Short mmCIF file of C-alpha atoms and ligand atoms in Angstrom, two decimals:
data_model
loop_
_atom_site.label_atom_id
_atom_site.label_comp_id
_atom_site.label_asym_id
_atom_site.label_seq_id
_atom_site.Cartn_x
_atom_site.Cartn_y
_atom_site.Cartn_z
CA MET A 654 -24.38 4.47 -11.17
CA PRO A 655 -24.18 7.45 -13.53
CA HIS A 656 -24.39 5.54 -16.80
CA ALA A 657 -24.25 8.66 -18.99
CA ALA A 658 -20.85 9.67 -17.58
CA TRP A 659 -19.39 6.23 -17.66
CA ALA A 660 -20.51 6.06 -21.37
CA GLU A 661 -18.86 9.32 -22.08
CA LEU A 662 -15.52 8.12 -20.49
CA GLU A 663 -15.52 5.03 -22.43
CA ALA A 664 -16.20 6.80 -25.69
CA ALA A 665 -13.34 9.20 -24.89
CA ALA A 666 -10.92 6.34 -24.03
CA ARG A 667 -11.90 4.65 -27.26
CA ARG A 668 -10.92 7.86 -29.15
CA ASP A 669 -7.69 8.16 -27.10
CA ALA A 670 -6.63 4.60 -27.60
CA ASP A 671 -4.63 5.37 -30.63
CA ALA A 672 -3.56 8.85 -29.73
CA ARG A 673 0.11 9.06 -29.01
CA ILE A 674 1.13 10.42 -25.74
CA PRO A 675 4.26 12.37 -26.85
CA ASP A 676 1.97 14.20 -29.35
CA GLN A 677 -0.26 15.41 -26.58
CA PHE A 678 2.29 17.76 -25.34
CA THR A 679 2.18 19.80 -28.51
CA ALA A 680 -1.57 19.34 -28.94
CA ASP A 681 -2.16 20.86 -25.63
CA PRO A 682 0.68 23.17 -24.43
CA ASP A 683 -0.96 23.38 -21.02
CA ARG A 684 -0.61 19.58 -20.57
CA LEU A 685 2.31 19.56 -18.13
CA ALA A 686 1.05 22.33 -16.01
CA ARG A 687 -2.35 20.76 -16.06
CA LEU A 688 -1.08 17.47 -14.90
CA THR A 689 1.59 18.04 -12.55
CA LEU A 690 1.03 18.84 -8.91
CA ASP A 691 3.02 19.66 -5.67
CA VAL A 692 1.51 18.32 -2.51
CA ALA A 693 2.87 17.80 0.78
CA GLY A 694 6.50 17.43 -0.29
CA LEU A 695 5.56 15.25 -3.29
CA HIS A 696 5.76 16.12 -6.89
CA ILE A 697 3.26 14.24 -9.00
CA ASP A 698 3.42 14.11 -12.80
CA LEU A 699 0.47 12.45 -14.65
CA SER A 700 1.29 13.98 -17.98
CA LYS A 701 2.56 10.66 -19.35
CA GLN A 702 -0.82 9.09 -19.02
CA SER A 703 -2.87 8.10 -22.08
CA TRP A 704 -5.62 10.60 -21.68
CA THR A 705 -5.91 13.53 -24.00
CA HIS A 706 -7.50 16.81 -22.77
CA ALA A 707 -10.92 15.46 -23.69
CA GLY A 708 -10.21 12.31 -21.99
CA LEU A 709 -9.25 14.13 -18.95
CA LYS A 710 -12.28 16.16 -18.97
CA ALA A 711 -14.62 13.07 -19.36
CA ALA A 712 -12.88 11.48 -16.32
CA LEU A 713 -13.39 14.49 -14.16
CA ASP A 714 -17.02 14.63 -15.28
CA LEU A 715 -17.35 11.13 -14.06
CA ALA A 716 -15.91 11.94 -10.71
CA ARG A 717 -18.50 14.85 -10.39
CA ALA A 718 -21.41 12.40 -11.40
CA CYS A 719 -20.05 10.06 -8.86
CA ASP A 720 -20.41 12.64 -6.17
CA VAL A 721 -16.88 12.12 -5.03
CA GLU A 722 -17.05 15.20 -2.89
CA GLY A 723 -20.24 14.08 -1.06
CA ARG A 724 -18.80 10.67 -0.34
CA ARG A 725 -15.51 12.36 0.80
CA ALA A 726 -17.64 14.40 3.30
CA ALA A 727 -19.29 11.13 4.61
CA LEU A 728 -15.97 9.43 5.19
CA PHE A 729 -14.64 12.50 7.12
CA ASN A 730 -17.71 12.93 9.11
CA GLY A 731 -17.43 9.55 10.44
CA GLU A 732 -20.63 8.13 8.95
CA ALA A 733 -21.04 4.32 8.57
CA VAL A 734 -19.44 4.05 5.06
CA ASN A 735 -18.53 0.53 5.64
CA LEU A 736 -22.03 -0.62 4.91
CA THR A 737 -21.62 -4.32 5.22
CA GLU A 738 -20.24 -4.09 8.66
CA GLY A 739 -22.14 -0.88 9.85
CA ARG A 740 -18.82 0.77 10.61
CA ALA A 741 -17.42 4.30 10.15
CA VAL A 742 -13.83 4.40 8.49
CA LEU A 743 -11.81 7.36 10.02
CA HIS A 744 -8.25 6.98 9.86
CA PRO A 745 -7.70 10.45 9.14
CA ALA A 746 -8.78 11.12 12.90
CA LEU A 747 -5.64 9.23 13.89
CA ARG A 748 -3.34 11.77 12.34
CA ALA A 749 -5.08 14.91 12.93
CA PRO A 750 -3.13 17.40 15.01
CA ASP A 751 -3.98 17.68 18.76
CA GLY A 752 -7.29 19.63 19.13
CA ALA A 753 -8.99 18.22 16.26
CA ASP A 754 -12.77 17.30 16.76
CA PHE A 755 -13.54 14.25 14.74
CA HIS A 756 -16.75 12.19 15.44
CA VAL A 757 -17.58 8.76 14.73
CA LEU A 758 -21.19 7.89 14.28
CA GLU A 759 -21.66 11.28 16.07
CA GLU A 760 -19.55 10.23 19.10
CA PRO A 761 -16.48 12.43 19.70
CA VAL A 762 -13.23 10.56 19.30
CA SER A 763 -10.25 12.96 19.11
CA ALA A 764 -9.62 13.03 22.86
CA GLU A 765 -9.21 9.30 22.98
CA VAL A 766 -6.98 9.24 19.95
CA GLU A 767 -4.74 11.94 21.76
CA ALA A 768 -4.85 9.98 24.82
CA VAL A 769 -3.53 6.80 23.15
CA ARG A 770 -0.80 8.78 21.25
CA ALA A 771 0.23 10.19 24.69
CA GLU A 772 0.58 6.57 26.17
CA MET A 773 2.48 5.34 23.19
CA LYS A 774 4.85 8.24 23.35
CA ALA A 775 5.32 7.91 27.12
CA TYR A 776 5.91 4.08 26.77
CA ALA A 777 8.33 4.36 23.88
CA GLU A 778 10.29 7.16 25.45
CA ALA A 779 10.51 5.01 28.67
CA LEU A 780 11.78 2.08 26.68
CA ARG A 781 14.26 4.19 24.72
CA SER A 782 15.84 5.98 27.51
CA GLY A 783 16.17 2.58 29.44
CA ASN A 784 13.76 3.69 32.17
CA GLU A 785 11.44 0.96 31.16
CA THR A 786 13.47 -2.47 31.48
CA GLY A 787 12.88 -6.03 31.08
CA ALA A 788 12.06 -8.37 33.93
CA SER A 789 15.85 -8.76 34.84
CA GLY A 790 16.41 -5.06 34.98
CA ARG A 791 18.29 -5.01 31.54
CA PRO A 792 17.12 -2.51 28.97
CA PHE A 793 15.37 -3.88 25.74
CA LYS A 794 17.46 -4.13 22.52
CA THR A 795 14.98 -5.75 20.33
CA VAL A 796 11.13 -5.57 19.62
CA LEU A 797 9.63 -8.53 18.09
CA HIS A 798 6.51 -7.53 16.15
CA ILE A 799 3.89 -10.30 15.58
CA GLY A 800 0.99 -9.59 13.23
CA ILE A 801 -0.15 -10.30 9.71
CA GLY A 802 -1.87 -8.31 6.88
CA GLY A 803 -2.71 -4.84 8.08
CA SER A 804 -1.09 -5.54 11.42
CA ASP A 805 2.13 -6.28 9.73
CA LEU A 806 2.54 -4.56 6.29
CA GLY A 807 2.39 -0.96 7.31
CA PRO A 808 4.64 -0.97 10.39
CA ARG A 809 7.17 -3.32 8.20
CA LEU A 810 6.88 -0.53 5.47
CA ILE A 811 7.52 2.41 7.88
CA TRP A 812 10.58 0.59 9.63
CA ASP A 813 12.22 -0.33 6.29
CA ALA A 814 11.75 3.08 4.93
CA LEU A 815 12.78 5.14 7.92
CA ARG A 816 15.09 2.85 10.20
CA PRO A 817 18.54 3.96 10.96
CA LEU A 818 21.35 1.67 9.64
CA ASP A 819 22.50 0.75 13.18
CA PRO A 820 19.41 1.21 15.35
CA ALA A 821 19.74 1.21 19.29
CA ILE A 822 16.67 -0.82 19.42
CA ASP A 823 16.04 -3.22 16.45
CA LEU A 824 12.80 -4.52 15.24
CA ARG A 825 12.08 -7.94 13.81
CA PHE A 826 8.68 -8.84 12.17
CA VAL A 827 6.99 -12.20 12.14
CA ALA A 828 3.81 -12.83 10.04
CA ASN A 829 4.02 -16.09 8.49
CA ILE A 830 2.47 -19.16 9.97
CA ASP A 831 5.49 -21.09 8.65
CA PRO A 832 7.72 -21.70 11.78
CA ARG A 833 10.60 -20.81 9.70
CA ASP A 834 9.46 -17.25 9.94
CA MET A 835 9.62 -17.05 13.69
CA ALA A 836 12.79 -19.39 13.70
CA GLU A 837 14.66 -16.79 11.58
CA ALA A 838 13.38 -13.71 13.66
CA LEU A 839 14.56 -15.22 16.90
CA ILE A 840 18.15 -15.61 15.60
CA GLY A 841 20.53 -13.95 17.98
CA LEU A 842 17.78 -12.72 20.28
CA ASP A 843 17.91 -12.82 24.07
CA PRO A 844 14.61 -13.13 25.81
CA GLU A 845 15.74 -10.93 28.55
CA THR A 846 16.09 -7.96 26.25
CA THR A 847 13.36 -8.75 23.87
CA LEU A 848 9.82 -7.21 23.83
CA VAL A 849 7.18 -9.06 22.08
CA ILE A 850 4.28 -7.05 20.55
CA VAL A 851 1.29 -8.94 19.38
CA VAL A 852 -0.73 -6.90 16.94
CA SER A 853 -4.09 -7.98 16.00
CA LYS A 854 -7.20 -5.93 15.48
CA SER A 855 -9.47 -8.93 16.03
CA PHE A 856 -7.17 -10.93 18.29
CA THR A 857 -8.49 -13.97 16.51
CA THR A 858 -6.20 -14.27 13.43
CA GLN A 859 -4.98 -17.85 13.48
CA GLU A 860 -1.42 -16.95 12.02
CA THR A 861 -1.00 -14.37 14.75
CA LEU A 862 -2.20 -16.32 17.66
CA LEU A 863 0.06 -19.43 16.79
CA ASN A 864 3.12 -17.06 16.46
CA ALA A 865 2.20 -15.37 19.63
CA GLN A 866 1.89 -18.82 21.43
CA ALA A 867 5.32 -19.64 20.12
CA ALA A 868 6.94 -16.33 21.21
CA LYS A 869 5.23 -16.82 24.72
CA ALA A 870 6.77 -20.12 25.17
CA TRP A 871 10.14 -18.71 24.08
CA LEU A 872 9.93 -15.83 26.72
CA ALA A 873 8.46 -18.23 29.37
CA ALA A 874 11.39 -20.66 29.02
CA ALA A 875 13.79 -18.02 30.11
CA LEU A 876 11.95 -15.42 32.26
CA PRO A 877 10.27 -15.84 35.63
CA ALA A 878 6.44 -16.00 35.34
CA GLU A 879 6.01 -12.80 37.31
CA GLY A 880 8.34 -11.03 34.61
CA MET A 881 6.51 -11.93 31.59
CA ALA A 882 3.98 -9.07 31.62
CA LYS A 883 6.85 -6.63 30.93
CA HIS A 884 7.93 -8.61 27.75
CA PHE A 885 4.53 -9.46 26.24
CA ILE A 886 2.16 -6.86 25.23
CA GLY A 887 -0.77 -6.44 22.93
CA VAL A 888 -2.06 -3.95 20.38
CA THR A 889 -5.70 -4.54 19.47
CA ALA A 890 -9.34 -3.51 19.16
CA ALA A 891 -10.27 -6.29 21.56
CA PRO A 892 -8.30 -5.54 24.65
CA GLU A 893 -10.24 -8.20 26.57
CA LYS A 894 -9.07 -10.99 24.30
CA ALA A 895 -5.50 -9.76 24.43
CA ALA A 896 -5.63 -9.73 28.38
CA ALA A 897 -7.06 -13.15 28.23
CA PHE A 898 -4.23 -14.35 26.00
CA GLY A 899 -1.80 -13.13 28.70
CA CYS A 900 -0.60 -9.64 27.45
CA GLY A 901 0.72 -7.72 30.38
CA ARG A 902 -0.27 -4.41 28.85
CA THR A 903 -2.46 -3.43 25.92
CA PHE A 904 -2.69 -0.41 23.51
CA ALA A 905 -6.05 -0.19 21.97
CA PHE A 906 -7.69 1.23 18.95
CA ARG A 907 -11.32 1.18 17.67
CA ASP A 908 -13.20 -0.67 15.16
CA TRP A 909 -13.54 2.29 12.90
CA VAL A 910 -9.73 1.89 12.17
CA GLY A 911 -9.74 -0.61 9.15
CA GLY A 912 -6.80 -3.09 9.31
CA ARG A 913 -5.15 -1.91 6.21
CA TYR A 914 -5.45 1.79 7.36
CA SER A 915 -4.24 1.06 10.94
CA LEU A 916 -0.61 2.01 10.68
CA TRP A 917 -1.42 5.46 12.02
CA SER A 918 -2.67 3.85 15.24
CA ALA A 919 -1.03 1.99 18.09
CA VAL A 920 -0.44 -0.75 15.44
CA SER A 921 2.83 1.12 14.77
CA LEU A 922 4.04 1.09 18.43
CA SER A 923 7.04 -1.01 17.47
CA CYS A 924 8.06 1.78 14.99
CA VAL A 925 7.44 4.40 17.66
CA ILE A 926 9.85 2.43 19.95
CA GLY A 927 12.38 1.89 17.03
CA LEU A 928 12.37 5.39 15.59
CA GLY A 929 11.27 7.61 18.46
CA TRP A 930 8.13 9.68 18.65
CA ASP A 931 9.26 12.82 16.66
CA ALA A 932 9.71 10.58 13.55
CA PHE A 933 6.22 9.05 14.19
CA GLN A 934 4.63 12.53 14.74
CA GLY A 935 6.36 13.77 11.48
CA PHE A 936 4.76 10.68 9.72
CA LEU A 937 1.14 11.65 11.02
CA ASP A 938 1.90 15.26 9.95
CA GLY A 939 2.82 14.31 6.57
CA ALA A 940 -0.45 12.30 6.13
CA ALA A 941 -2.53 15.15 7.73
CA ALA A 942 -0.97 17.60 5.19
CA LEU A 943 -2.26 15.25 2.49
CA ASP A 944 -5.73 14.93 4.19
CA ARG A 945 -6.07 18.60 4.04
CA HIS A 946 -5.21 18.58 0.26
CA PHE A 947 -7.60 16.04 -0.43
CA LEU A 948 -10.38 17.91 1.36
CA GLU A 949 -9.84 21.18 -0.06
CA ALA A 950 -8.31 21.01 -3.61
CA PRO A 951 -10.70 21.19 -6.46
CA LEU A 952 -11.10 17.76 -8.22
CA GLU A 953 -9.15 19.03 -11.23
CA ARG A 954 -6.11 19.83 -8.96
CA ASN A 955 -6.77 16.97 -6.33
CA ALA A 956 -3.87 14.62 -6.32
CA PRO A 957 -5.66 11.44 -5.09
CA VAL A 958 -8.69 12.14 -7.40
CA LEU A 959 -6.27 12.49 -10.53
CA LEU A 960 -4.42 9.33 -9.71
CA ALA A 961 -7.66 7.43 -9.13
CA LEU A 962 -9.14 8.75 -12.55
CA ALA A 963 -5.89 7.80 -14.35
CA GLU A 964 -6.41 4.32 -13.13
CA ILE A 965 -10.01 3.88 -13.96
CA TYR A 966 -9.03 5.45 -17.49
CA ASN A 967 -6.48 2.68 -17.95
CA VAL A 968 -8.56 -0.02 -16.37
CA ASP A 969 -12.05 0.57 -17.52
CA GLY A 970 -11.70 2.89 -20.46
CA LEU A 971 -8.52 1.07 -22.07
CA HIS A 972 -8.92 -2.39 -20.61
CA ARG A 973 -5.49 -2.53 -18.87
CA PRO A 974 -6.14 -4.64 -15.68
CA ALA A 975 -2.66 -4.57 -14.02
CA ARG A 976 -0.37 -1.85 -12.66
CA THR A 977 3.35 -1.94 -11.80
CA ILE A 978 4.74 -0.07 -8.90
CA ALA A 979 8.40 0.80 -9.20
CA PRO A 980 9.84 2.55 -6.39
CA TYR A 981 13.29 3.83 -7.08
CA ALA A 982 14.52 3.68 -3.56
CA HIS A 983 15.69 0.43 -1.69
CA ASP A 984 14.07 1.84 1.44
CA LEU A 985 10.67 1.72 -0.34
CA ARG A 986 11.19 -2.11 -1.16
CA ARG A 987 7.90 -3.11 0.82
CA LEU A 988 5.80 -0.56 -0.93
CA PRO A 989 4.40 -2.84 -3.54
CA ALA A 990 3.42 -5.44 -0.95
CA PHE A 991 1.72 -2.72 1.20
CA LEU A 992 -0.27 -1.39 -1.78
CA GLN A 993 -1.29 -4.78 -2.83
CA GLN A 994 -3.19 -5.11 0.33
CA LEU A 995 -4.44 -1.53 0.43
CA GLU A 996 -5.70 -1.71 -2.95
CA MET A 997 -6.69 -5.15 -3.77
CA GLU A 998 -8.32 -5.87 -0.26
CA SER A 999 -10.12 -2.74 -0.61
CA ASN A 1000 -11.27 -2.80 -4.19
CA GLY A 1001 -10.97 -6.19 -5.41
CA LYS A 1002 -14.76 -6.57 -5.51
CA GLN A 1003 -17.37 -7.46 -8.04
CA VAL A 1004 -20.59 -6.16 -6.56
CA ARG A 1005 -21.78 -2.49 -5.74
CA ARG A 1006 -22.72 -1.14 -2.55
CA ASP A 1007 -26.25 -2.32 -2.93
CA GLY A 1008 -25.20 -5.74 -3.90
CA ALA A 1009 -25.75 -5.32 -7.63
CA PRO A 1010 -22.83 -6.54 -10.04
CA VAL A 1011 -20.47 -3.71 -10.83
CA GLY A 1012 -20.51 -4.85 -14.27
CA ARG A 1013 -17.11 -3.44 -15.16
CA GLN A 1014 -13.50 -4.20 -14.29
CA THR A 1015 -12.53 -3.04 -10.72
CA CYS A 1016 -9.11 -3.14 -8.81
CA PRO A 1017 -6.10 -3.86 -11.25
CA VAL A 1018 -3.79 -6.59 -10.50
CA ILE A 1019 -0.93 -4.78 -8.76
CA PHE A 1020 2.73 -6.03 -8.77
CA GLY A 1021 6.09 -4.46 -8.29
CA GLU A 1022 9.67 -4.51 -7.25
CA PRO A 1023 12.00 -1.69 -6.48
CA GLY A 1024 14.01 -0.06 -9.42
CA ALA A 1025 16.28 -0.72 -10.69
CA ASN A 1026 15.98 -4.47 -9.78
CA GLY A 1027 12.61 -4.72 -11.67
CA GLN A 1028 14.24 -3.45 -14.99
CA HIS A 1029 16.25 -6.74 -14.86
CA ALA A 1030 13.37 -8.91 -14.41
CA PHE A 1031 9.84 -8.03 -15.74
CA PHE A 1032 10.39 -4.82 -17.52
CA GLN A 1033 11.13 -6.68 -20.79
CA GLN A 1034 7.46 -7.40 -20.76
CA LEU A 1035 6.49 -4.06 -19.99
CA HIS A 1036 8.33 -2.64 -22.98
CA GLN A 1037 7.65 -5.26 -25.60
CA GLY A 1038 4.83 -7.38 -24.37
CA PRO A 1039 1.35 -7.32 -26.11
CA GLN A 1040 -0.37 -6.10 -22.97
CA VAL A 1041 0.01 -2.44 -21.70
CA VAL A 1042 0.97 -2.32 -18.11
CA PRO A 1043 0.77 1.24 -16.60
CA VAL A 1044 3.84 1.91 -14.38
CA GLU A 1045 4.11 4.14 -11.38
CA PHE A 1046 7.58 5.47 -10.70
CA ILE A 1047 8.17 6.56 -7.16
CA ILE A 1048 11.54 8.45 -7.32
CA VAL A 1049 13.60 9.81 -4.40
CA SER A 1050 15.96 12.48 -5.41
CA ARG A 1051 18.52 11.81 -2.47
CA THR A 1052 18.12 8.28 -1.15
CA CYS A 1053 21.18 8.64 1.11
CA GLU A 1054 23.40 11.47 2.44
CA GLU A 1055 26.65 10.21 1.34
CA THR A 1056 25.96 9.37 -2.41
CA PRO A 1057 23.76 11.29 -4.75
CA SER A 1058 21.05 8.96 -6.17
CA THR A 1059 21.78 10.02 -9.96
CA TYR A 1060 22.20 6.50 -11.25
CA LEU A 1061 19.08 5.42 -9.72
CA TRP A 1062 16.86 8.27 -10.71
CA SER A 1063 18.24 8.52 -14.17
CA ASN A 1064 17.13 4.90 -14.75
CA ALA A 1065 13.68 5.80 -13.68
CA LEU A 1066 13.27 8.65 -15.98
CA ALA A 1067 14.74 6.71 -18.86
CA GLN A 1068 12.31 3.79 -18.32
CA ALA A 1069 9.42 6.08 -18.37
CA GLN A 1070 10.84 7.95 -21.53
CA ALA A 1071 11.49 4.55 -23.10
CA LEU A 1072 7.93 3.36 -22.35
CA MET A 1073 6.40 6.48 -23.74
CA GLN A 1074 8.46 7.17 -26.76
CA GLY A 1075 9.21 3.44 -28.15
CA LYS A 1076 11.19 2.89 -31.22
CA THR A 1077 9.90 2.16 -34.73
CA GLU A 1078 11.14 -0.84 -36.77
CA THR A 1079 12.45 1.84 -39.20
CA GLN A 1080 14.42 3.39 -36.55
CA ALA A 1081 15.81 0.05 -35.20
CA ARG A 1082 16.78 -0.84 -38.60
CA ALA A 1083 18.61 2.61 -39.46
CA GLU A 1084 20.54 1.91 -36.05
CA LEU A 1085 21.41 -1.68 -37.14
CA ILE A 1086 22.87 -0.28 -40.40
CA ALA A 1087 24.68 2.53 -38.71
CA SER A 1088 26.37 -0.01 -36.43
CA GLY A 1089 27.56 -2.03 -39.34
CA ALA A 1090 24.88 -4.58 -39.86
CA SER A 1091 24.23 -5.83 -43.32
CA GLU A 1092 20.88 -5.28 -44.99
CA ASP A 1093 19.86 -8.75 -44.51
CA GLU A 1094 20.91 -8.84 -40.81
CA ALA A 1095 19.05 -5.48 -40.13
CA ASP A 1096 15.77 -6.85 -41.69
CA ARG A 1097 16.04 -9.89 -39.49
CA LEU A 1098 16.87 -8.00 -36.28
CA ALA A 1099 14.83 -4.90 -36.64
CA PRO A 1100 11.48 -6.43 -35.48
CA HIS A 1101 13.05 -7.73 -32.37
CA LYS A 1102 14.63 -4.35 -31.51
CA ALA A 1103 11.56 -2.24 -32.14
CA PHE A 1104 9.41 -0.89 -29.03
CA PRO A 1105 5.70 -0.07 -29.61
CA GLY A 1106 5.92 2.81 -27.12
CA ASN A 1107 2.95 4.94 -26.15
CA ARG A 1108 2.84 3.15 -22.64
CA PRO A 1109 1.68 5.23 -19.98
CA SER A 1110 3.45 6.18 -16.49
CA THR A 1111 3.03 8.34 -13.49
CA ALA A 1112 6.04 9.72 -11.62
CA ILE A 1113 5.80 10.62 -7.95
CA LEU A 1114 8.97 12.35 -6.81
CA MET A 1115 10.26 13.53 -3.44
CA GLU A 1116 13.34 15.09 -2.53
CA ARG A 1117 14.04 12.87 0.51
CA LEU A 1118 12.17 9.97 2.01
CA THR A 1119 11.39 11.48 5.43
CA PRO A 1120 8.65 10.67 7.83
CA GLN A 1121 6.73 13.55 6.43
CA THR A 1122 6.98 12.41 2.84
CA LEU A 1123 6.39 8.87 3.67
CA GLY A 1124 3.23 9.87 5.55
CA ALA A 1125 2.03 11.88 2.63
CA LEU A 1126 2.65 9.12 0.14
CA ILE A 1127 0.63 6.57 2.02
CA ALA A 1128 -2.29 8.99 2.61
CA LEU A 1129 -2.16 9.82 -0.98
CA TYR A 1130 -2.70 6.03 -1.99
CA GLU A 1131 -5.35 5.56 0.70
CA HIS A 1132 -7.52 8.50 -0.76
CA LYS A 1133 -7.00 7.27 -4.22
CA THR A 1134 -8.01 4.02 -3.23
CA PHE A 1135 -11.11 5.41 -1.66
CA VAL A 1136 -11.95 7.45 -4.75
CA GLU A 1137 -11.78 4.53 -7.02
CA GLY A 1138 -14.25 2.76 -4.72
CA VAL A 1139 -16.52 5.72 -5.01
CA LEU A 1140 -16.37 5.64 -8.84
CA TRP A 1141 -17.01 1.87 -8.85
CA ASP A 1142 -19.52 2.28 -6.20
CA ILE A 1143 -18.09 -0.42 -4.14
CA ASN A 1144 -17.59 -0.73 -0.49
CA SER A 1145 -13.85 -0.39 -0.16
CA PHE A 1146 -13.87 -1.16 3.56
CA ASP A 1147 -14.84 -4.80 4.02
CA GLN A 1148 -12.91 -7.87 3.07
CA TRP A 1149 -15.43 -10.98 2.89
CA GLY A 1150 -13.09 -12.46 0.21
CA VAL A 1151 -10.71 -13.54 2.74
CA GLU A 1152 -13.14 -15.54 4.75
CA LEU A 1153 -14.01 -18.66 2.79
CA GLY A 1154 -10.38 -19.83 2.64
CA LYS A 1155 -10.17 -19.31 6.57
CA VAL A 1156 -13.16 -21.52 7.12
CA LEU A 1157 -12.15 -24.28 4.82
CA ALA A 1158 -8.66 -24.30 6.30
CA LYS A 1159 -10.21 -25.02 9.50
CA ALA A 1160 -12.18 -27.97 8.28
CA LEU A 1161 -8.99 -29.19 6.54
CA LEU A 1162 -7.13 -29.04 9.79
CA LYS A 1163 -9.54 -31.46 11.21
CA ASP A 1164 -9.21 -33.88 8.22
CA ALA A 1165 -5.52 -33.64 8.82
CA ALA A 1166 -5.92 -34.50 12.30
CA ALA A 1167 -8.11 -37.42 11.65
CA GLY A 1168 -5.46 -38.59 8.96
CA ALA A 1169 -8.04 -39.02 6.21
CA PRO A 1170 -10.09 -36.47 3.82
CA SER A 1171 -13.80 -36.15 4.55
CA ALA A 1172 -16.17 -37.68 2.12
CA ASP A 1173 -17.33 -34.37 0.87
CA LEU A 1174 -13.79 -33.18 -0.46
CA ASP A 1175 -13.42 -32.90 -4.20
CA PRO A 1176 -10.95 -35.56 -5.61
CA SER A 1177 -8.05 -33.21 -6.11
CA THR A 1178 -8.14 -31.77 -2.86
CA ALA A 1179 -8.56 -35.23 -1.13
CA ASP A 1180 -5.56 -36.50 -2.94
CA LEU A 1181 -3.38 -33.63 -2.19
CA LEU A 1182 -4.29 -33.97 1.51
CA ARG A 1183 -3.63 -37.70 1.46
CA ARG A 1184 -0.19 -36.96 0.09
CA LEU A 1185 0.55 -34.29 2.51
CA THR A 1186 -0.60 -36.38 5.64
CA ALA A 1187 1.17 -39.65 4.43
O1 F6P B 203 -7.49 -11.81 6.52
C1 F6P B 203 -7.41 -10.45 6.19
C2 F6P B 203 -7.42 -9.59 7.44
O2 F6P B 203 -8.61 -9.57 8.02
C3 F6P B 203 -6.99 -8.02 7.00
O3 F6P B 203 -7.88 -7.29 6.69
C4 F6P B 203 -6.25 -7.69 8.37
O4 F6P B 203 -5.22 -6.73 8.05
C5 F6P B 203 -5.61 -9.04 8.58
O5 F6P B 203 -6.35 -10.12 8.23
C6 F6P B 203 -5.09 -9.23 10.12
O6 F6P B 203 -6.11 -9.15 10.95
P1 F6P B 203 -5.90 -8.77 12.46
O7 F6P B 203 -5.40 -7.47 12.66
O8 F6P B 203 -7.43 -8.73 13.03
O9 F6P B 203 -5.19 -9.94 13.14
#
């Protein structure tokens, strides 16, 4: 841990705590140019963040002291950066153009990546053209995608972001273990024209296997046994388990593809079927462009690095342990949920890579809703609550062809402006008097109508949400998450924190089957179990 660089950052943040963001534009005339970037179809504006020029410099010094460049090289070189599982993490290999030469633990992998891409493309094209049909010879109309976590959130985000309004092949997603999720997804579907894709890296996830069993039974009730293989396929890093489960065909990926980084792999096969290969290729290309930027741009002009530093400055420097994601595009409504897994499963940790305590705040709590909906829900607290919650505005200039999105984006800009500028009690009082309020009434109401302001935000703009800009946006967040892990010195690629609950749930299932809590259960859990089994 580079203690001196951390101490410098904390000292700079203490000095910046009371600096007003709007004043920084006059104090530093180059601020806007220094803190805006154009990368792979995205315009990124970090100039409304809280740091002064000195604060930014301290943050960049920290990035250098933490050897972001060295750790980035280890990632791209396919070294075992996931130390607790002894694995490389090489999702950039999945989106590299044909002819790339990536190695994982010194083994070449790019040819295998290209072979799976070709397999996906051929299969999706056969399905879309009607050459590959269901057991009864009818073309497929729907794909039922079953998976959870990284095997669900990415493909669901891609589909919602890019789907045609009236797709030739529709996609339905089932993740939840609650049978209502499956029941809802199956409404109106015909087994003869439905392809079920079971997606699970491990092929051991309880929720996914239960849902897969249910879908298999649903298909089997309507199809001849010999036809099942055409309707029930798997995507996994454990092909032998998928075959044993009854998947007629399997698309594979390797263990160096982390679950929450797997949407670039065959995990997104459903989207390839729904959108066509060209769209998926555009998605990969957008991410590859962002990869090149991340590898080549100097730290002070490197978008993932600057986003990560802004977060660290807020979280550790200024003690702001939450962040809001506000995508001003209906089609990006799943982005907050996707980022919750990407960032919180990656960096929601309290020990360093060597097992010692991190000793500082790590991943903030992330929440969000699409704009403008969020404005009418939790934005009140963002403007006037005592905590400062940085906001990320993701703004699409044209969300649909027919209608300009001016209403949408002007709201986004206005929110960011209001958060930064605020309104003093004196201003609020003057406005009340000007609108005809009495002196007494103005005194009474002014404190309620004042805004502290000085609340930071980042804006990420794109002209249109295309496969390319979506790919770039997701890759931007992936690398930002990686850089934060480097700065906190944590392993961003394991997720042991989800395991204990899984083990305890299995024990409780046994208690539920026995109809009584086991003797070692705490009184509260035992009482709840008794009520639920009654
Ligand atoms: O429980 C968390 C998790 O392991 C995630 O990391 C993963 O994305 C998800 O479960 C699903 O896992 P799988 O793809 O193996 O079914």
